[in-house]
Structures are given as structure tokens and as C-alpha cells.
PDB file of N, CA and C in Angstrom:
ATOM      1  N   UNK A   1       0.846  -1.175   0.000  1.00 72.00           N
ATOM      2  CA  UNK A   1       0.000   0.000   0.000  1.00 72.00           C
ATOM      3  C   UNK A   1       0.891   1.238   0.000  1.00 72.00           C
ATOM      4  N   UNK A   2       0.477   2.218  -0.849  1.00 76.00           N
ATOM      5  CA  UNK A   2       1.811   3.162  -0.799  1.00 76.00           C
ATOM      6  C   UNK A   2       0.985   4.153  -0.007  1.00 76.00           C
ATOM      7  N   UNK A   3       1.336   4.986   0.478  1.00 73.00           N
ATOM      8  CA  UNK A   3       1.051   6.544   1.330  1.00 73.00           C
ATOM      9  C   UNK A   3      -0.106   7.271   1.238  1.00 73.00           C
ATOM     10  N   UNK A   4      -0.607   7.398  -0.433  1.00 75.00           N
ATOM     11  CA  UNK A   4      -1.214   8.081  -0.424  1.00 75.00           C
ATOM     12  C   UNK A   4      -2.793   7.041  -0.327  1.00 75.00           C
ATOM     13  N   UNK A   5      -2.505   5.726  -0.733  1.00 78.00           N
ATOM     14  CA  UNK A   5      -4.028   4.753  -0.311  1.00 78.00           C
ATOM     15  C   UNK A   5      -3.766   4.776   0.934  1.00 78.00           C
ATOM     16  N   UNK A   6      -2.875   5.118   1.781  1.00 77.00           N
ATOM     17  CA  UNK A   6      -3.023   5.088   3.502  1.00 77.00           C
ATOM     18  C   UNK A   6      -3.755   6.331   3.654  1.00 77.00           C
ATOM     19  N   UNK A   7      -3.675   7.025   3.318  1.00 75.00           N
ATOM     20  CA  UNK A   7      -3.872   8.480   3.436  1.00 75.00           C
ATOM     21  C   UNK A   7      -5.690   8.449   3.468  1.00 75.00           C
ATOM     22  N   UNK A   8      -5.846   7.720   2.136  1.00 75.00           N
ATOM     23  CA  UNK A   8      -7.317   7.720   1.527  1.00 75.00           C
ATOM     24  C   UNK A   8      -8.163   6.796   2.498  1.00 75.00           C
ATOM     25  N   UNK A   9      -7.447   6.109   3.062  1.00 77.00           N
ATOM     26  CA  UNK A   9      -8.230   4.854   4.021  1.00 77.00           C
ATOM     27  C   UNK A   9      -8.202   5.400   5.358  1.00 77.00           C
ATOM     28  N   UNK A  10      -7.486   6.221   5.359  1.00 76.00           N
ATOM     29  CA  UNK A  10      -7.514   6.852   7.051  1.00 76.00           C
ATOM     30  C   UNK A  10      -8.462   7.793   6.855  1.00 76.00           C
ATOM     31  N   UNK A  11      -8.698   8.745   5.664  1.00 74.00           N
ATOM     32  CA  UNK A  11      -9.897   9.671   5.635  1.00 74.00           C
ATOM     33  C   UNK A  11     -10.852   9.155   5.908  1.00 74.00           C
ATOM     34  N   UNK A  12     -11.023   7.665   5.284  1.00 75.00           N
ATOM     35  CA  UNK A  12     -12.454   7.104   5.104  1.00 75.00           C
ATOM     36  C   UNK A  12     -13.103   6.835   6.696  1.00 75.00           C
ATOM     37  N   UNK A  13     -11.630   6.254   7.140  1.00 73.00           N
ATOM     38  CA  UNK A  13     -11.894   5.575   8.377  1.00 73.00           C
ATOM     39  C   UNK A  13     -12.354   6.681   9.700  1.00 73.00           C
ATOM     40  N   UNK A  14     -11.552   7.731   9.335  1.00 67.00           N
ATOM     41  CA  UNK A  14     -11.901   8.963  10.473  1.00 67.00           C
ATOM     42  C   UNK A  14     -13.317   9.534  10.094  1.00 67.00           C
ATOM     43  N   UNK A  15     -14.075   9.305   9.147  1.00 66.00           N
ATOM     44  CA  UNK A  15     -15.438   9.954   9.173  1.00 66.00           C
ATOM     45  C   UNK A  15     -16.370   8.930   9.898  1.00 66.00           C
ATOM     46  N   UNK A  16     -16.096   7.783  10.088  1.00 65.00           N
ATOM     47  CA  UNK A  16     -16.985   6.635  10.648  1.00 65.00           C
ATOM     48  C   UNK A  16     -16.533   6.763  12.507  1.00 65.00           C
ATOM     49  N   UNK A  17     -15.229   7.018  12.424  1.00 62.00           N
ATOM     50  CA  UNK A  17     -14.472   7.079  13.939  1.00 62.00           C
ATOM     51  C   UNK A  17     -14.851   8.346  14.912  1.00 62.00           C
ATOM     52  N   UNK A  18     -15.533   9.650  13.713  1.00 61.00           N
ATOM     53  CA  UNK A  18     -15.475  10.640  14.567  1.00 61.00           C
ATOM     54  C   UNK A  18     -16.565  10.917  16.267  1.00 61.00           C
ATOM     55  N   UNK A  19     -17.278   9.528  16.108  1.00 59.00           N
ATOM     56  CA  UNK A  19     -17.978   9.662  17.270  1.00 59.00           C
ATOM     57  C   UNK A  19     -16.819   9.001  18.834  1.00 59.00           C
ATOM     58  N   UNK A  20     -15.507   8.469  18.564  1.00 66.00           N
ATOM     59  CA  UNK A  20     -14.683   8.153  18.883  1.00 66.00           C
ATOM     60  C   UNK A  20     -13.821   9.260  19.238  1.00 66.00           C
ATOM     61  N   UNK A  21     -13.543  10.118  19.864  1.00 69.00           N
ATOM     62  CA  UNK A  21     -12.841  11.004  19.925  1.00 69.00           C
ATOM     63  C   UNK A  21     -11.329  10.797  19.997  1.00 69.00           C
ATOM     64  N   UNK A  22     -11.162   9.862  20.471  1.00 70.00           N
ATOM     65  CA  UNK A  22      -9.746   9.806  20.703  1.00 70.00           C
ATOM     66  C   UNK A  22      -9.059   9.311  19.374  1.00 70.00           C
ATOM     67  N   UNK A  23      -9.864   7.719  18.905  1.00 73.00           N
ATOM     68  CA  UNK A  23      -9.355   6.913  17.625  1.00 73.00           C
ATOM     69  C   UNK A  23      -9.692   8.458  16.418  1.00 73.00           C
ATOM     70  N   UNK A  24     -10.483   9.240  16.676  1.00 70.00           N
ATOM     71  CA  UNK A  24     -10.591  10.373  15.343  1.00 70.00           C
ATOM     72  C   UNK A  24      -9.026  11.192  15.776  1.00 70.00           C
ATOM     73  N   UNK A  25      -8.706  11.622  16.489  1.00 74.00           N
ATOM     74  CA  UNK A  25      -7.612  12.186  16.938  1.00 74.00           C
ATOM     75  C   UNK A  25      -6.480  11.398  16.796  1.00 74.00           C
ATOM     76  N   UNK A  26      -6.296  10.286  17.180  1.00 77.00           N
ATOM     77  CA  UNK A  26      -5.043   9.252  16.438  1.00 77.00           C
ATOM     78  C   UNK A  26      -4.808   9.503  15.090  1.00 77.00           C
ATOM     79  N   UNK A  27      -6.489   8.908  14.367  1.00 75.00           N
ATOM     80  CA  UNK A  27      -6.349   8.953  12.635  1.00 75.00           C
ATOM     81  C   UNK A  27      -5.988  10.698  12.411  1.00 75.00           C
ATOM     82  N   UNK A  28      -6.176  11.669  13.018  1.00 73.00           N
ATOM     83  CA  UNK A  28      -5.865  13.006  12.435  1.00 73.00           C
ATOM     84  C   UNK A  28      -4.012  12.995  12.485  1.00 73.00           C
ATOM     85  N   UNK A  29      -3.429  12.472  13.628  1.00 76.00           N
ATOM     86  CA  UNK A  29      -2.567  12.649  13.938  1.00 76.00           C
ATOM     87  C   UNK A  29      -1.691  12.051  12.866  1.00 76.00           C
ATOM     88  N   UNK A  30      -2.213  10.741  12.394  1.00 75.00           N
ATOM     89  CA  UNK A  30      -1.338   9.409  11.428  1.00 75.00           C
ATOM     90  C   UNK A  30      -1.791   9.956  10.194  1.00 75.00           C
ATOM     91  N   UNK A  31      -2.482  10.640   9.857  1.00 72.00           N
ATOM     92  CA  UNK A  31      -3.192  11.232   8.322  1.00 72.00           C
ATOM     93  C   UNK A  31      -1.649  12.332   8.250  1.00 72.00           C
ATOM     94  N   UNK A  32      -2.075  13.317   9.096  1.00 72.00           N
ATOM     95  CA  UNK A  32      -1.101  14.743   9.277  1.00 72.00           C
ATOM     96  C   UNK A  32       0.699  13.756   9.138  1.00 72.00           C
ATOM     97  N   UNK A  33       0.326  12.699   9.776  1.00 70.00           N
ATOM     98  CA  UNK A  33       2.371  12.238   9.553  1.00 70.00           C
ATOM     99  C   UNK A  33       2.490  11.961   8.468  1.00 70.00           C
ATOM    100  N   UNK A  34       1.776  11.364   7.722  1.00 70.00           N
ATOM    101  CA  UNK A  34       2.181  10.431   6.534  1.00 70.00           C
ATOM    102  C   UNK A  34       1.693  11.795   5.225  1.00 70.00           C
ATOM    103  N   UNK A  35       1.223  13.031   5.822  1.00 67.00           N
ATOM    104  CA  UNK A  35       1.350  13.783   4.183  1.00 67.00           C
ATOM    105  C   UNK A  35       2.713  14.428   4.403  1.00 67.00           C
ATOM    106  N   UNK A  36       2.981  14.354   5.579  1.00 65.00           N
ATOM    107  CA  UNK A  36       4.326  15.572   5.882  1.00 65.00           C
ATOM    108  C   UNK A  36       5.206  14.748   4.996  1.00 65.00           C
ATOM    109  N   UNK A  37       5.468  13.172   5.064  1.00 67.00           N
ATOM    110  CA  UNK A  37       6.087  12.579   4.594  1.00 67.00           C
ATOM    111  C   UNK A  37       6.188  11.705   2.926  1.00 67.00           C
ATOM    112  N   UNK A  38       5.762  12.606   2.018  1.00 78.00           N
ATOM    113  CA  UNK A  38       5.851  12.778   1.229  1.00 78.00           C
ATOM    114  C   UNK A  38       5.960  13.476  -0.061  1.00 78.00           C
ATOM    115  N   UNK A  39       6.938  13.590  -1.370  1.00 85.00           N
ATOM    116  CA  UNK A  39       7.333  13.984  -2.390  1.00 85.00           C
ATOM    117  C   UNK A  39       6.048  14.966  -2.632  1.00 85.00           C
ATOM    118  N   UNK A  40       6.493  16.615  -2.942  1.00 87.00           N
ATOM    119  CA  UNK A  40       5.049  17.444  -3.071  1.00 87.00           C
ATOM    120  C   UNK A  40       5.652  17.893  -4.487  1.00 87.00           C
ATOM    121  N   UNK A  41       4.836  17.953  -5.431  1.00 90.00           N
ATOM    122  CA  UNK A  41       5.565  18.612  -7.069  1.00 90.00           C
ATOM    123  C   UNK A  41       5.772  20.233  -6.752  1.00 90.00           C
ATOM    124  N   UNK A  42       6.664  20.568  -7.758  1.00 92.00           N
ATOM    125  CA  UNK A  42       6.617  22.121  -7.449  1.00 92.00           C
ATOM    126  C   UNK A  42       5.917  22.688  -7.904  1.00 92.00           C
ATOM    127  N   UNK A  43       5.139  22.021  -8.957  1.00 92.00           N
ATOM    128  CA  UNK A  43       3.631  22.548  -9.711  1.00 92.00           C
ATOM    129  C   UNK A  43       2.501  22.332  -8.981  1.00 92.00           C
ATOM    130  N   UNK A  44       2.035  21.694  -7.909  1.00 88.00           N
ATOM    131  CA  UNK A  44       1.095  21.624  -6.534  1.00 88.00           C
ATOM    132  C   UNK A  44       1.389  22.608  -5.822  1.00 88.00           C
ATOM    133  N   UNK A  45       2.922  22.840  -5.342  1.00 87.00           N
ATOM    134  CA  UNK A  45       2.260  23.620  -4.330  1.00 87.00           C
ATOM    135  C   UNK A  45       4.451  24.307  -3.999  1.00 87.00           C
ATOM    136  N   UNK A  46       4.374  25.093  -3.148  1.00 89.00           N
ATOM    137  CA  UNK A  46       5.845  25.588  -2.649  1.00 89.00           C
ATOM    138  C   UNK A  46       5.878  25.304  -1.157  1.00 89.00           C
ATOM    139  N   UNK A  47       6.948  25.428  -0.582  1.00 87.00           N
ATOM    140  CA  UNK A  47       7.836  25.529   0.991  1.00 87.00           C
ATOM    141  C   UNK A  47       6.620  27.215   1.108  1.00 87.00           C
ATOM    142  N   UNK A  48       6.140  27.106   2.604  1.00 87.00           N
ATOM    143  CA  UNK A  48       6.199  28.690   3.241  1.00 87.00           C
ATOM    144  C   UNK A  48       7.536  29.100   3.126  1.00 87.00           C
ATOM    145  N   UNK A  49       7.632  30.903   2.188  1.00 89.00           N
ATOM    146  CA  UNK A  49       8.454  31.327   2.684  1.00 89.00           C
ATOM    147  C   UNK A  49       8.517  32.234   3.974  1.00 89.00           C
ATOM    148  N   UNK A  50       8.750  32.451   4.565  1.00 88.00           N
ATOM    149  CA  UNK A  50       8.798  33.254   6.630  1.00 88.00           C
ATOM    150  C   UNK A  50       9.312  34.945   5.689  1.00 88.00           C
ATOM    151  N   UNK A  51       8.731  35.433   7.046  1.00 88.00           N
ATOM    152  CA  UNK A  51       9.069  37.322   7.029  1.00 88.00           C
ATOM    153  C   UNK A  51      10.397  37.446   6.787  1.00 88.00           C
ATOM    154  N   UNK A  52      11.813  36.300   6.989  1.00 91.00           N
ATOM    155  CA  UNK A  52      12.627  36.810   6.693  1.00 91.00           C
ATOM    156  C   UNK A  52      13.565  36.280   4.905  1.00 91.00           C
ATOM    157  N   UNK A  53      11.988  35.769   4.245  1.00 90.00           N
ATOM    158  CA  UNK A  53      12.309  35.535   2.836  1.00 90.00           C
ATOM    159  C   UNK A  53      12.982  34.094   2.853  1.00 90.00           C
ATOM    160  N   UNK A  54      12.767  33.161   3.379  1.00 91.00           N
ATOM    161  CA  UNK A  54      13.809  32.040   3.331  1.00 91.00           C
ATOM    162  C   UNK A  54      12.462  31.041   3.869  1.00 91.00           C
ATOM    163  N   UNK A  55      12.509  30.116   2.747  1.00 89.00           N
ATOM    164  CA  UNK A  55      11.495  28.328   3.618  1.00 89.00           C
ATOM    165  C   UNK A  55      12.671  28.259   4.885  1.00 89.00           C
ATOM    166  N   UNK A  56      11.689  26.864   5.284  1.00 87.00           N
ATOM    167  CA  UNK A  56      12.627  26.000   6.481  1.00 87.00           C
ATOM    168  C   UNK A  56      13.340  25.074   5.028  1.00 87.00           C
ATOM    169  N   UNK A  57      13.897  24.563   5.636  1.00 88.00           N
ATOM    170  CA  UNK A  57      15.067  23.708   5.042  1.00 88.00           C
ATOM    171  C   UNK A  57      14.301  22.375   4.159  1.00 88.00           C
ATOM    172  N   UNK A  58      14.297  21.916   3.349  1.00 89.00           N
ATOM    173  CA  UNK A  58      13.564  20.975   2.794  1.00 89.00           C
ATOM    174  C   UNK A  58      14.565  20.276   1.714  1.00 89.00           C
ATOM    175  N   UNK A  59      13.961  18.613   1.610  1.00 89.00           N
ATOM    176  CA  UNK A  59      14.745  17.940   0.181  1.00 89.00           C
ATOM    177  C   UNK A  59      14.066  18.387  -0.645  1.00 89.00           C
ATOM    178  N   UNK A  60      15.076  18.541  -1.709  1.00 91.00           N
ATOM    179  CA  UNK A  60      14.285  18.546  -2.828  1.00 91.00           C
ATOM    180  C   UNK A  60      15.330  17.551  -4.095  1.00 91.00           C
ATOM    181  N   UNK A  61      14.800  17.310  -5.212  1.00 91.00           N
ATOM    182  CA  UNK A  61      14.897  16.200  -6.347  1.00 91.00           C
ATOM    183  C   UNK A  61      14.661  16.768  -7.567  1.00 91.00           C
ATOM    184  N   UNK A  62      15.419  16.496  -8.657  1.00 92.00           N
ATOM    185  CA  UNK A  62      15.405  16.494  -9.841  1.00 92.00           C
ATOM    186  C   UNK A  62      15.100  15.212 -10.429  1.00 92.00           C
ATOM    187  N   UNK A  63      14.425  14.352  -9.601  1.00 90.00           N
ATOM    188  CA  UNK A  63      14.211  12.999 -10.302  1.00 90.00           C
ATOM    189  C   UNK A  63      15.364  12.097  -9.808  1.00 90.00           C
ATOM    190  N   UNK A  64      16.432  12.174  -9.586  1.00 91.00           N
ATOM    191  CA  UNK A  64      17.712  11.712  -9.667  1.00 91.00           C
ATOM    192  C   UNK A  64      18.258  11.864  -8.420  1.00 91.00           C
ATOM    193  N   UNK A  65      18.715  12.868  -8.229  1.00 90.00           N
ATOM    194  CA  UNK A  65      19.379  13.210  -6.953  1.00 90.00           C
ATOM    195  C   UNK A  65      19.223  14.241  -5.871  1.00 90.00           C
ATOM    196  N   UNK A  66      19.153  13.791  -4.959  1.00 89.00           N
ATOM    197  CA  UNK A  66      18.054  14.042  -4.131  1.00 89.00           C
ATOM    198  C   UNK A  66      19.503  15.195  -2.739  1.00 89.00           C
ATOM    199  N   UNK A  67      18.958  16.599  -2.465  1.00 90.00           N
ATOM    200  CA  UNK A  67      19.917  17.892  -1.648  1.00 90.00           C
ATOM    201  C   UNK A  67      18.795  18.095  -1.046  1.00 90.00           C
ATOM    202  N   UNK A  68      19.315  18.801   0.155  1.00 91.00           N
ATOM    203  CA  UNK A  68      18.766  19.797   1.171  1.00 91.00           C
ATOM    204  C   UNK A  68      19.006  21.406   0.451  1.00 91.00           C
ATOM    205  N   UNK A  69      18.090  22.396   0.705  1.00 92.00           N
ATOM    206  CA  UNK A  69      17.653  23.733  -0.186  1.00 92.00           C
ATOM    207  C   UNK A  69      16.994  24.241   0.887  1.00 92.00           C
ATOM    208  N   UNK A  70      16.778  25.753   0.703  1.00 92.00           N
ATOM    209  CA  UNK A  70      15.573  26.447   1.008  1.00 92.00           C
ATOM    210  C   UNK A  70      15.477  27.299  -0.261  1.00 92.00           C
ATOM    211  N   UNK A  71      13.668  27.796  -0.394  1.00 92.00           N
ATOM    212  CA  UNK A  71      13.035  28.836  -1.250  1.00 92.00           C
ATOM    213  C   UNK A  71      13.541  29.951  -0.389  1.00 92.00           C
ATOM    214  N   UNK A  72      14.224  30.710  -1.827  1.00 92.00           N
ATOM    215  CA  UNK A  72      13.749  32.291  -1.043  1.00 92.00           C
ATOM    216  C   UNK A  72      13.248  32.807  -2.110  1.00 92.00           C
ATOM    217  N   UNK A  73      12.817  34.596  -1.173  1.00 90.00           N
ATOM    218  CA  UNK A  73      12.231  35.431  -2.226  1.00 90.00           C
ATOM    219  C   UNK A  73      13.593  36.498  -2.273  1.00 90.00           C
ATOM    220  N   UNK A  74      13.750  37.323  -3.529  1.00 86.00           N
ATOM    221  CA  UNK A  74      14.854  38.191  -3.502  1.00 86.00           C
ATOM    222  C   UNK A  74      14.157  39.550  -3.237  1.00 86.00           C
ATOM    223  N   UNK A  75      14.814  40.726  -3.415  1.00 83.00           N
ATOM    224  CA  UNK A  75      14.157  41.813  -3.442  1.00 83.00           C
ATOM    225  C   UNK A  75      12.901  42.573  -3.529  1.00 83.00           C
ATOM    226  N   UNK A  76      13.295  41.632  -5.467  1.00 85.00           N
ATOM    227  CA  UNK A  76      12.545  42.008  -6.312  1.00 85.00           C
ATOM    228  C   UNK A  76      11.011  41.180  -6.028  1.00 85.00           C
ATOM    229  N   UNK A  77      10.716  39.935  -5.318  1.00 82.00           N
ATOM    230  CA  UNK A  77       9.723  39.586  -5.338  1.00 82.00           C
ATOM    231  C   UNK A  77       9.372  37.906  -6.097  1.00 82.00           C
ATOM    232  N   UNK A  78      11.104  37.684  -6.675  1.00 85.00           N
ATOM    233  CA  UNK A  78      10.950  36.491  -7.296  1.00 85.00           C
ATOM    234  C   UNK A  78      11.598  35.604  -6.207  1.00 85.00           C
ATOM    235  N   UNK A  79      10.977  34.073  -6.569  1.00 87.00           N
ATOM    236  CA  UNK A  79      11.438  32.926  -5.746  1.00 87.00           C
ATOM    237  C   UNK A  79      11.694  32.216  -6.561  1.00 87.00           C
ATOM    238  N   UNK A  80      13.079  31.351  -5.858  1.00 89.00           N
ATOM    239  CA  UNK A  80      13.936  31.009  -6.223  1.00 89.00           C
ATOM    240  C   UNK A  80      14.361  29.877  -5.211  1.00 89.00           C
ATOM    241  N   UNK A  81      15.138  28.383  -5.800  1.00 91.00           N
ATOM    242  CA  UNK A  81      15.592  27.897  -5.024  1.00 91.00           C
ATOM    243  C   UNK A  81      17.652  28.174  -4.400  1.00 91.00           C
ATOM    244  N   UNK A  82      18.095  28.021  -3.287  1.00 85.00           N
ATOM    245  CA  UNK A  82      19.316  28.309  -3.195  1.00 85.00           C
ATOM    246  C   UNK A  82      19.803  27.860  -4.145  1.00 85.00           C
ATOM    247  N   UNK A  83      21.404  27.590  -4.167  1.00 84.00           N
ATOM    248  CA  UNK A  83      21.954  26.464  -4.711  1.00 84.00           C
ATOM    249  C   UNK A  83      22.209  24.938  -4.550  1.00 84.00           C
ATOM    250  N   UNK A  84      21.846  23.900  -5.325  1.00 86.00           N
ATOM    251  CA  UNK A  84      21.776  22.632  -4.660  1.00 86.00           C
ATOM    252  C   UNK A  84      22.328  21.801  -5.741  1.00 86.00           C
ATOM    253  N   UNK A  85      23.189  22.107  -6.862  1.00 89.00           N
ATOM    254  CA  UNK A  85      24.032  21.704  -7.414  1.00 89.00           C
ATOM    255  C   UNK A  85      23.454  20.260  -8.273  1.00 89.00           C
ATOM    256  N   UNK A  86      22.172  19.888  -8.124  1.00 91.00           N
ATOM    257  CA  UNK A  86      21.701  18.980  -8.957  1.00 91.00           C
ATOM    258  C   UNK A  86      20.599  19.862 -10.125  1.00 91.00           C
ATOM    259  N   UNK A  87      19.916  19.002 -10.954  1.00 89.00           N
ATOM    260  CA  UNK A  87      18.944  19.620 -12.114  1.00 89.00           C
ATOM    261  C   UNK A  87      18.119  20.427 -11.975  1.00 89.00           C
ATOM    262  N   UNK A  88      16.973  20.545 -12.700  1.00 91.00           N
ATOM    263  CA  UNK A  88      15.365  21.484 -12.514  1.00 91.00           C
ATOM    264  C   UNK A  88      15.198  21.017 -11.194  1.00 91.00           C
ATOM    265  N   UNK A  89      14.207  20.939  -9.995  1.00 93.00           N
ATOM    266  CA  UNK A  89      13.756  20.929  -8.902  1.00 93.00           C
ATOM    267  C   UNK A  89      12.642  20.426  -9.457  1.00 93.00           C
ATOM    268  N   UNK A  90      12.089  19.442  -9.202  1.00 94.00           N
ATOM    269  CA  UNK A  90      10.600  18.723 -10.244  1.00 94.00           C
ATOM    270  C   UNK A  90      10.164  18.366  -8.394  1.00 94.00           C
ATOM    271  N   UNK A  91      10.444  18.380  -7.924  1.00 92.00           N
ATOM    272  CA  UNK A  91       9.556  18.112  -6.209  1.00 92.00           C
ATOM    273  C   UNK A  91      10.391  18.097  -4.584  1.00 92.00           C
ATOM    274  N   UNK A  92       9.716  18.610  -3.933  1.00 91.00           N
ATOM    275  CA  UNK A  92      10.152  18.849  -2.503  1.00 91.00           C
ATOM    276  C   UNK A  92       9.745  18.235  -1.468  1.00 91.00           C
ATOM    277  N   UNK A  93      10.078  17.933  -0.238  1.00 87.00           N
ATOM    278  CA  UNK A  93       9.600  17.683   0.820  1.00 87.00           C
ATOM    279  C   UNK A  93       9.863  18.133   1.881  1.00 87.00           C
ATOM    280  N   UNK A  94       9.447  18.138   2.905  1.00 81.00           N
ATOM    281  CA  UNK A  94       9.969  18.938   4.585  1.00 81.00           C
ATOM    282  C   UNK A  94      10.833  17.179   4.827  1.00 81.00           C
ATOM    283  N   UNK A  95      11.801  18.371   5.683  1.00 73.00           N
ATOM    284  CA  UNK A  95      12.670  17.238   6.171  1.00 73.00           C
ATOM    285  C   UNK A  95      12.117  17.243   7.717  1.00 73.00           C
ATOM    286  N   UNK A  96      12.469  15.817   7.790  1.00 67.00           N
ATOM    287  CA  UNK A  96      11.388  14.992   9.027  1.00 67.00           C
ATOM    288  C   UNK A  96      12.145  15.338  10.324  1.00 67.00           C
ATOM    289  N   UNK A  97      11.881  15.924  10.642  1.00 62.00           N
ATOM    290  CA  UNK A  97      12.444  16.534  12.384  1.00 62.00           C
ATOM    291  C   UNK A  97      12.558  15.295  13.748  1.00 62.00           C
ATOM    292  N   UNK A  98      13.909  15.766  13.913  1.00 58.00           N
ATOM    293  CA  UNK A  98      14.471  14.289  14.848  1.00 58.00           C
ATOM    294  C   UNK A  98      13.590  14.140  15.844  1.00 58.00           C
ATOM    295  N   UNK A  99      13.889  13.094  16.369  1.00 62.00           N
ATOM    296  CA  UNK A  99      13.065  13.561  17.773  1.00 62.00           C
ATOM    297  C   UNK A  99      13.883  14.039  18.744  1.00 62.00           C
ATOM    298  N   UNK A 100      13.923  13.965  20.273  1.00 69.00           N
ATOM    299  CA  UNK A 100      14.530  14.677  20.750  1.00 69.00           C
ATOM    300  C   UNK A 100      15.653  13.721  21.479  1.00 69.00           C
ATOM    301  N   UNK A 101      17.136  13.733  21.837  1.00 69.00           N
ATOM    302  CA  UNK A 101      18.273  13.098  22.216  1.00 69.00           C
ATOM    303  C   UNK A 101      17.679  12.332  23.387  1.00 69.00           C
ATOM    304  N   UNK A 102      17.423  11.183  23.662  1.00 73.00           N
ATOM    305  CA  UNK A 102      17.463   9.900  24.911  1.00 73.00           C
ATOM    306  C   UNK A 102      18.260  10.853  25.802  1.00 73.00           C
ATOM    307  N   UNK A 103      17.804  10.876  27.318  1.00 76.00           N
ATOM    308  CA  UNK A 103      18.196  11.465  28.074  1.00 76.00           C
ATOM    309  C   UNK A 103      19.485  10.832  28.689  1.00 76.00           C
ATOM    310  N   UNK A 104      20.306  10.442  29.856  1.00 72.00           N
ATOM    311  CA  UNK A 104      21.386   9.940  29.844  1.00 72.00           C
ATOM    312  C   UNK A 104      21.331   8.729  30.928  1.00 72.00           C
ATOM    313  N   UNK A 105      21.202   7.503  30.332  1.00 63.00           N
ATOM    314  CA  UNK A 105      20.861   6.571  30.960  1.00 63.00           C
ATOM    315  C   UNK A 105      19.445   5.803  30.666  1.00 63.00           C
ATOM    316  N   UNK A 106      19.131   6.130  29.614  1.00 58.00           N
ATOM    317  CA  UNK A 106      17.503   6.047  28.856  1.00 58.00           C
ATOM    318  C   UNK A 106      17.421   5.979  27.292  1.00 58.00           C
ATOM    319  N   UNK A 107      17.020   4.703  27.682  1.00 55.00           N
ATOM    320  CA  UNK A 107      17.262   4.651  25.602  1.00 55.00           C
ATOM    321  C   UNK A 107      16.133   5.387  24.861  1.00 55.00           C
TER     322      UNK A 107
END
């Protein structure tokens, strides 16, 4: 099953669950992980760029080979990706945020 039939089966499943509050709140939670975690085209959609003109940090792909980038905007109002030394940019994703370091003595 790839991501996006998970995606479609968790919608289905959270409209039947919503008298469930908690299992509707799981499925919101596992819906929301699994879009973060996937390939977005650059013709769907862009990175937020922030007040100070720059996305958060994201992969992005030319099909092939796959860098870390951010969008900015320049002056003038155009966006643009940094430099990332591979092809066109044909899709992006947010990069998946660690969790936080095992404390010391705690796996």
C-alpha cells in the first residue's frame, strides 16, 4: 500500500471514527504524519516562505538526486531555489524533524 491509499483509508476511516474522539484524533494525527512525509511537485504547491524571505530547510529532487535547499524570495519579489548543485527541482519535501536526544541513561 503506498502513502497516499493510507492516506485515503484513514480519511475514510476517520469519518466513521469521529464519534470516537480519541481513535478520530489518532487517525488526524497518522493522516497529518504520513502527508508531511511525502514527495510534493513544485507545480502543486511551494515551501512557506517566513518574514525573513527564506522556507525551512527541505529535500528537494530532480528525479535523480536528491539535496537539502531552502526557497527564497529576492528583493525584487521572485522565488527562487538556493543552490543545490543537482537539475530542474521537479519536487520537494519537509525534512522529518528528529526527535529529541534519549536522556542519559535512557534509551
Amino acid at each position: 500500500m503506498t502513502n497516499e491509499e493510507a492516506i485515503n483509508v484513514l480519511h475514510r476511516m476517520r469519518h466513521y471514527a469521529n464519534a470516537f474522539t480519541d481513535v478520530s484524533e489518532a487517525l488526524r494525527i497518522a493522516i497529518s504524519a504520513l502527508e508531511r512525509d511525502r514527495w510534493i511537485s513544485v507545480e502543486d504547491d511551494l515551501p512557506f516562505i517566513h518574514d525573513d524571505g527564506y522556507s525551512s530547510d527541505v529535500y528537494v529532487t530532480d528525479g535523480t538526486d536528491i539535496t537539502k535547499s531552502q526557497l527564497f524570495r529576492s528583493w525584487d519579489g521572485i522565488t527562487d531555489w538556493g543552490y543545490t548543485g543537482i537539475g530542474k527541482i521537479t519536487h520537494w519535501r519537509y525534512t522529518i524533524p528528529l526527535p529529541e536526544p534519549p536522556k542519559e541513561g535512557k534509551p
